[in-house]
Amino acid sequence: MKEYEISACVKVFTQEELDSADAELIEAAKQATETSYSPYSHFQVGAALRMESGEIIIGSNQENASYPVACCAERTALFWAGANRKDEVVKAIAIAAKSKGEFTSGVTGPCGICRQALIEVEHRQKRPIRLLLYSRDGIHVTSSVGCIVPFSFYSENMM
Ligand code: THU
């Protein structure tokens, strides 16, 4: 039997400790919660991508009376970038969420489907996507999405 551990380095910043680029991205994700269409869950999620050009692209969760049709904030932003900024590198993603009108505390990470969507972009572009998770208690940051997706599934797994 062999045993090994999987670990991830997470840095937790206060708002004041963020550099200006990260602070701007967090602000964009917080703002994006305002465009959420979430009459069913009342959970407003905002995501903001920092592209290599410096451009910020936002997304928010978009729900539907047929619940499974909904699209999360992260994929709304990611797929918009794929469709409109083809082959541009995504450098970072910031995520913020509001429940009952208040930003969440603790850590609100991307759902499993969004992790899978993010990891494919990271893998395809061969460049890490910095992940910033906003909460009232601090901003949790990892240097790549891969840090929170151990044993990721890639197309190579099917070969
Ligand atoms: N949601 C996101 O937008 N991102 C996530 O990573 C988790 C969940 C949305 C989907 C749905 O509109 C609402 O939050 C409740 O699940």
mmCIF file of C-alpha atoms and ligand atoms in Angstrom:
data_model
loop_
_atom_site.group_PDB
_atom_site.id
_atom_site.type_symbol
_atom_site.label_atom_id
_atom_site.label_comp_id
_atom_site.label_asym_id
_atom_site.label_seq_id
_atom_site.Cartn_x
_atom_site.Cartn_y
_atom_site.Cartn_z
ATOM 1 C CA MET A 1 0.000 0.000 0.000
ATOM 2 C CA LYS A 2 1.172 3.481 -0.790
ATOM 3 C CA GLU A 3 -0.203 6.651 0.653
ATOM 4 C CA TYR A 4 0.155 10.275 -0.308
ATOM 5 C CA GLU A 5 -1.389 13.561 0.598
ATOM 6 C CA ILE A 6 -2.861 16.199 -1.638
ATOM 7 C CA SER A 7 -2.522 19.752 -0.432
ATOM 8 C CA ALA A 8 -3.275 23.220 -1.713
ATOM 9 C CA CYS A 9 -1.749 26.528 -0.735
ATOM 10 C CA VAL A 10 -4.443 29.084 0.043
ATOM 11 C CA LYS A 11 -3.640 32.663 0.973
ATOM 12 C CA VAL A 12 -6.265 34.709 2.786
ATOM 13 C CA PHE A 13 -6.095 38.456 2.211
ATOM 14 C CA THR A 14 -7.944 41.327 3.757
ATOM 15 C CA GLN A 15 -9.354 43.848 1.285
ATOM 16 C CA GLU A 16 -6.542 46.276 2.191
ATOM 17 C CA GLU A 17 -3.839 43.692 1.496
ATOM 18 C CA LEU A 18 -4.901 43.101 -2.124
ATOM 19 C CA ASP A 19 -2.916 44.729 -4.905
ATOM 20 C CA SER A 20 -4.829 47.111 -7.153
ATOM 21 C CA ALA A 21 -5.453 44.569 -9.962
ATOM 22 C CA ASP A 22 -6.901 41.977 -7.578
ATOM 23 C CA ALA A 23 -8.933 44.615 -5.736
ATOM 24 C CA GLU A 24 -10.401 45.777 -9.055
ATOM 25 C CA LEU A 25 -11.297 42.202 -10.031
ATOM 26 C CA ILE A 26 -12.973 41.534 -6.680
ATOM 27 C CA GLU A 27 -14.950 44.762 -7.043
ATOM 28 C CA ALA A 28 -16.090 43.672 -10.524
ATOM 29 C CA ALA A 29 -17.247 40.286 -9.172
ATOM 30 C CA LYS A 30 -19.137 42.002 -6.347
ATOM 31 C CA GLN A 31 -20.756 44.388 -8.844
ATOM 32 C CA ALA A 32 -21.672 41.473 -11.117
ATOM 33 C CA THR A 33 -23.910 40.002 -8.395
ATOM 34 C CA GLU A 34 -26.262 42.868 -9.254
ATOM 35 C CA THR A 35 -26.904 41.425 -12.733
ATOM 36 C CA SER A 36 -27.796 37.990 -11.336
ATOM 37 C CA TYR A 37 -31.156 36.613 -12.475
ATOM 38 C CA SER A 38 -31.988 34.416 -9.499
ATOM 39 C CA PRO A 39 -35.717 34.611 -8.690
ATOM 40 C CA TYR A 40 -35.703 30.950 -7.607
ATOM 41 C CA SER A 41 -32.659 30.589 -5.344
ATOM 42 C CA HIS A 42 -32.336 34.278 -4.384
ATOM 43 C CA PHE A 43 -28.594 33.544 -4.367
ATOM 44 C CA GLN A 44 -26.763 36.157 -6.401
ATOM 45 C CA VAL A 45 -23.387 35.114 -7.749
ATOM 46 C CA GLY A 46 -20.936 37.307 -9.649
ATOM 47 C CA ALA A 47 -17.760 36.275 -11.441
ATOM 48 C CA ALA A 48 -15.096 38.444 -13.039
ATOM 49 C CA LEU A 49 -12.337 37.268 -15.363
ATOM 50 C CA ARG A 50 -9.077 39.126 -15.853
ATOM 51 C CA MET A 51 -7.915 38.526 -19.412
ATOM 52 C CA GLU A 52 -4.291 38.758 -20.490
ATOM 53 C CA SER A 53 -5.078 42.052 -22.224
ATOM 54 C CA GLY A 54 -6.156 43.441 -18.853
ATOM 55 C CA GLU A 55 -9.804 43.438 -19.850
ATOM 56 C CA ILE A 56 -12.314 42.360 -17.232
ATOM 57 C CA ILE A 57 -15.223 40.157 -18.292
ATOM 58 C CA ILE A 58 -18.116 39.583 -15.937
ATOM 59 C CA GLY A 59 -20.775 36.938 -15.542
ATOM 60 C CA SER A 60 -23.598 36.265 -13.133
ATOM 61 C CA ASN A 61 -25.898 33.328 -12.490
ATOM 62 C CA GLN A 62 -28.901 33.116 -14.818
ATOM 63 C CA GLU A 63 -31.744 30.924 -13.630
ATOM 64 C CA ASN A 64 -34.822 29.433 -15.267
ATOM 65 C CA ALA A 65 -38.226 28.120 -14.184
ATOM 66 C CA SER A 66 -36.903 24.783 -15.405
ATOM 67 C CA TYR A 67 -34.198 24.743 -12.720
ATOM 68 C CA PRO A 68 -31.472 22.640 -14.398
ATOM 69 C CA VAL A 69 -31.358 25.129 -17.278
ATOM 70 C CA ALA A 70 -29.635 27.670 -15.011
ATOM 71 C CA CYS A 71 -26.083 28.725 -15.716
ATOM 72 C CA CYS A 72 -23.658 29.627 -12.937
ATOM 73 C CA ALA A 73 -21.855 32.967 -12.877
ATOM 74 C CA GLU A 74 -18.471 31.389 -13.549
ATOM 75 C CA ARG A 75 -19.569 29.596 -16.716
ATOM 76 C CA THR A 76 -21.562 32.600 -17.920
ATOM 77 C CA ALA A 77 -18.317 34.612 -17.832
ATOM 78 C CA LEU A 78 -16.085 31.817 -19.111
ATOM 79 C CA PHE A 79 -18.283 30.912 -22.062
ATOM 80 C CA TRP A 80 -18.757 34.560 -22.998
ATOM 81 C CA ALA A 81 -14.973 34.894 -23.054
ATOM 82 C CA GLY A 82 -14.655 31.737 -25.146
ATOM 83 C CA ALA A 83 -17.195 33.009 -27.645
ATOM 84 C CA ASN A 84 -15.996 36.615 -27.830
ATOM 85 C CA ARG A 85 -12.283 36.484 -26.926
ATOM 86 C CA LYS A 86 -11.316 33.204 -28.548
ATOM 87 C CA ASP A 87 -7.883 31.909 -27.532
ATOM 88 C CA GLU A 88 -7.196 34.839 -25.197
ATOM 89 C CA VAL A 89 -5.616 33.731 -21.949
ATOM 90 C CA VAL A 90 -7.699 33.983 -18.772
ATOM 91 C CA LYS A 91 -5.338 35.118 -16.041
ATOM 92 C CA ALA A 92 -7.644 35.192 -13.035
ATOM 93 C CA ILE A 93 -11.203 34.716 -11.866
ATOM 94 C CA ALA A 94 -12.829 36.381 -8.874
ATOM 95 C CA ILE A 95 -16.115 35.119 -7.439
ATOM 96 C CA ALA A 96 -18.506 36.792 -5.008
ATOM 97 C CA ALA A 97 -21.929 35.685 -3.808
ATOM 98 C CA LYS A 98 -24.806 37.289 -1.940
ATOM 99 C CA SER A 99 -27.372 35.465 0.133
ATOM 100 C CA LYS A 100 -30.400 37.394 1.340
ATOM 101 C CA GLY A 101 -28.743 40.580 0.132
ATOM 102 C CA GLU A 102 -25.518 40.057 2.145
ATOM 103 C CA PHE A 103 -22.174 38.908 0.825
ATOM 104 C CA THR A 104 -21.380 35.424 2.098
ATOM 105 C CA SER A 105 -18.962 34.638 4.894
ATOM 106 C CA GLY A 106 -16.606 31.664 5.050
ATOM 107 C CA VAL A 107 -15.571 30.351 1.647
ATOM 108 C CA THR A 108 -17.923 30.080 -1.321
ATOM 109 C CA GLY A 109 -16.084 28.162 -4.013
ATOM 110 C CA PRO A 110 -17.187 27.301 -7.532
ATOM 111 C CA CYS A 111 -19.486 24.279 -7.945
ATOM 112 C CA GLY A 112 -18.150 21.034 -9.382
ATOM 113 C CA ILE A 113 -19.401 21.717 -12.904
ATOM 114 C CA CYS A 114 -17.729 25.141 -12.944
ATOM 115 C CA ARG A 115 -14.488 23.661 -11.601
ATOM 116 C CA GLN A 116 -14.539 21.211 -14.498
ATOM 117 C CA ALA A 117 -15.202 24.037 -16.987
ATOM 118 C CA LEU A 118 -12.423 26.147 -15.465
ATOM 119 C CA ILE A 119 -9.878 23.347 -15.360
ATOM 120 C CA GLU A 120 -10.381 22.648 -19.057
ATOM 121 C CA VAL A 121 -9.605 26.286 -19.899
ATOM 122 C CA GLU A 122 -6.564 26.249 -17.614
ATOM 123 C CA HIS A 123 -5.330 23.020 -19.197
ATOM 124 C CA ARG A 124 -5.987 24.226 -22.738
ATOM 125 C CA GLN A 125 -4.219 27.550 -22.322
ATOM 126 C CA LYS A 126 -1.313 25.931 -20.412
ATOM 127 C CA ARG A 127 -1.349 28.877 -18.050
ATOM 128 C CA PRO A 128 -2.702 28.945 -14.500
ATOM 129 C CA ILE A 129 -5.907 30.793 -13.668
ATOM 130 C CA ARG A 130 -5.525 32.592 -10.350
ATOM 131 C CA LEU A 131 -8.626 32.061 -8.213
ATOM 132 C CA LEU A 132 -9.965 34.678 -5.812
ATOM 133 C CA LEU A 133 -12.951 33.878 -3.607
ATOM 134 C CA TYR A 134 -14.502 36.872 -1.931
ATOM 135 C CA SER A 135 -16.153 36.642 1.470
ATOM 136 C CA ARG A 136 -16.901 39.027 4.315
ATOM 137 C CA ASP A 137 -14.175 37.238 6.308
ATOM 138 C CA GLY A 138 -11.446 37.638 3.726
ATOM 139 C CA ILE A 139 -10.410 36.827 0.188
ATOM 140 C CA HIS A 140 -9.191 33.272 -0.299
ATOM 141 C CA VAL A 141 -6.675 33.029 -3.129
ATOM 142 C CA THR A 142 -5.013 30.107 -4.883
ATOM 143 C CA SER A 143 -2.444 30.484 -7.628
ATOM 144 C CA SER A 144 -4.349 28.170 -9.951
ATOM 145 C CA VAL A 145 -7.734 26.493 -10.346
ATOM 146 C CA GLY A 146 -5.894 23.164 -10.378
ATOM 147 C CA CYS A 147 -5.196 23.648 -6.655
ATOM 148 C CA ILE A 148 -8.868 23.027 -5.888
ATOM 149 C CA VAL A 149 -9.453 20.318 -8.507
ATOM 150 C CA PRO A 150 -7.260 17.349 -7.627
ATOM 151 C CA PHE A 151 -7.584 14.304 -9.904
ATOM 152 C CA SER A 152 -9.001 16.520 -12.649
ATOM 153 C CA PHE A 153 -10.564 14.896 -15.667
ATOM 154 C CA TYR A 154 -8.970 15.830 -18.997
ATOM 155 C CA SER A 155 -9.499 14.652 -22.561
ATOM 156 C CA GLU A 156 -6.160 12.816 -22.246
ATOM 157 C CA ASN A 157 -7.763 10.514 -19.694
ATOM 158 C CA MET A 158 -9.816 9.023 -22.501
ATOM 159 C CA MET A 159 -6.806 8.078 -24.630
HETATM 160 N N1 THU B 1 -24.215 29.195 -8.521
HETATM 161 C C1 THU B 1 -23.254 29.863 -9.213
HETATM 162 O O1 THU B 1 -23.536 30.807 -9.953
HETATM 163 N N2 THU B 1 -21.975 29.453 -9.065
HETATM 164 C C2 THU B 1 -21.572 28.415 -8.285
HETATM 165 O O2 THU B 1 -20.424 28.002 -8.360
HETATM 166 C C3 THU B 1 -22.524 27.828 -7.345
HETATM 167 C C4 THU B 1 -23.959 28.067 -7.653
HETATM 168 C C5 THU B 1 -25.611 29.617 -8.694
HETATM 169 C C6 THU B 1 -26.466 28.618 -9.430
HETATM 170 C C7 THU B 1 -27.840 28.968 -8.925
HETATM 171 O O3 THU B 1 -28.349 30.025 -9.718
HETATM 172 C C8 THU B 1 -27.616 29.491 -7.520
HETATM 173 O O4 THU B 1 -26.229 29.811 -7.443
HETATM 174 C C9 THU B 1 -27.969 28.509 -6.433
HETATM 175 O O5 THU B 1 -27.342 27.284 -6.623
#
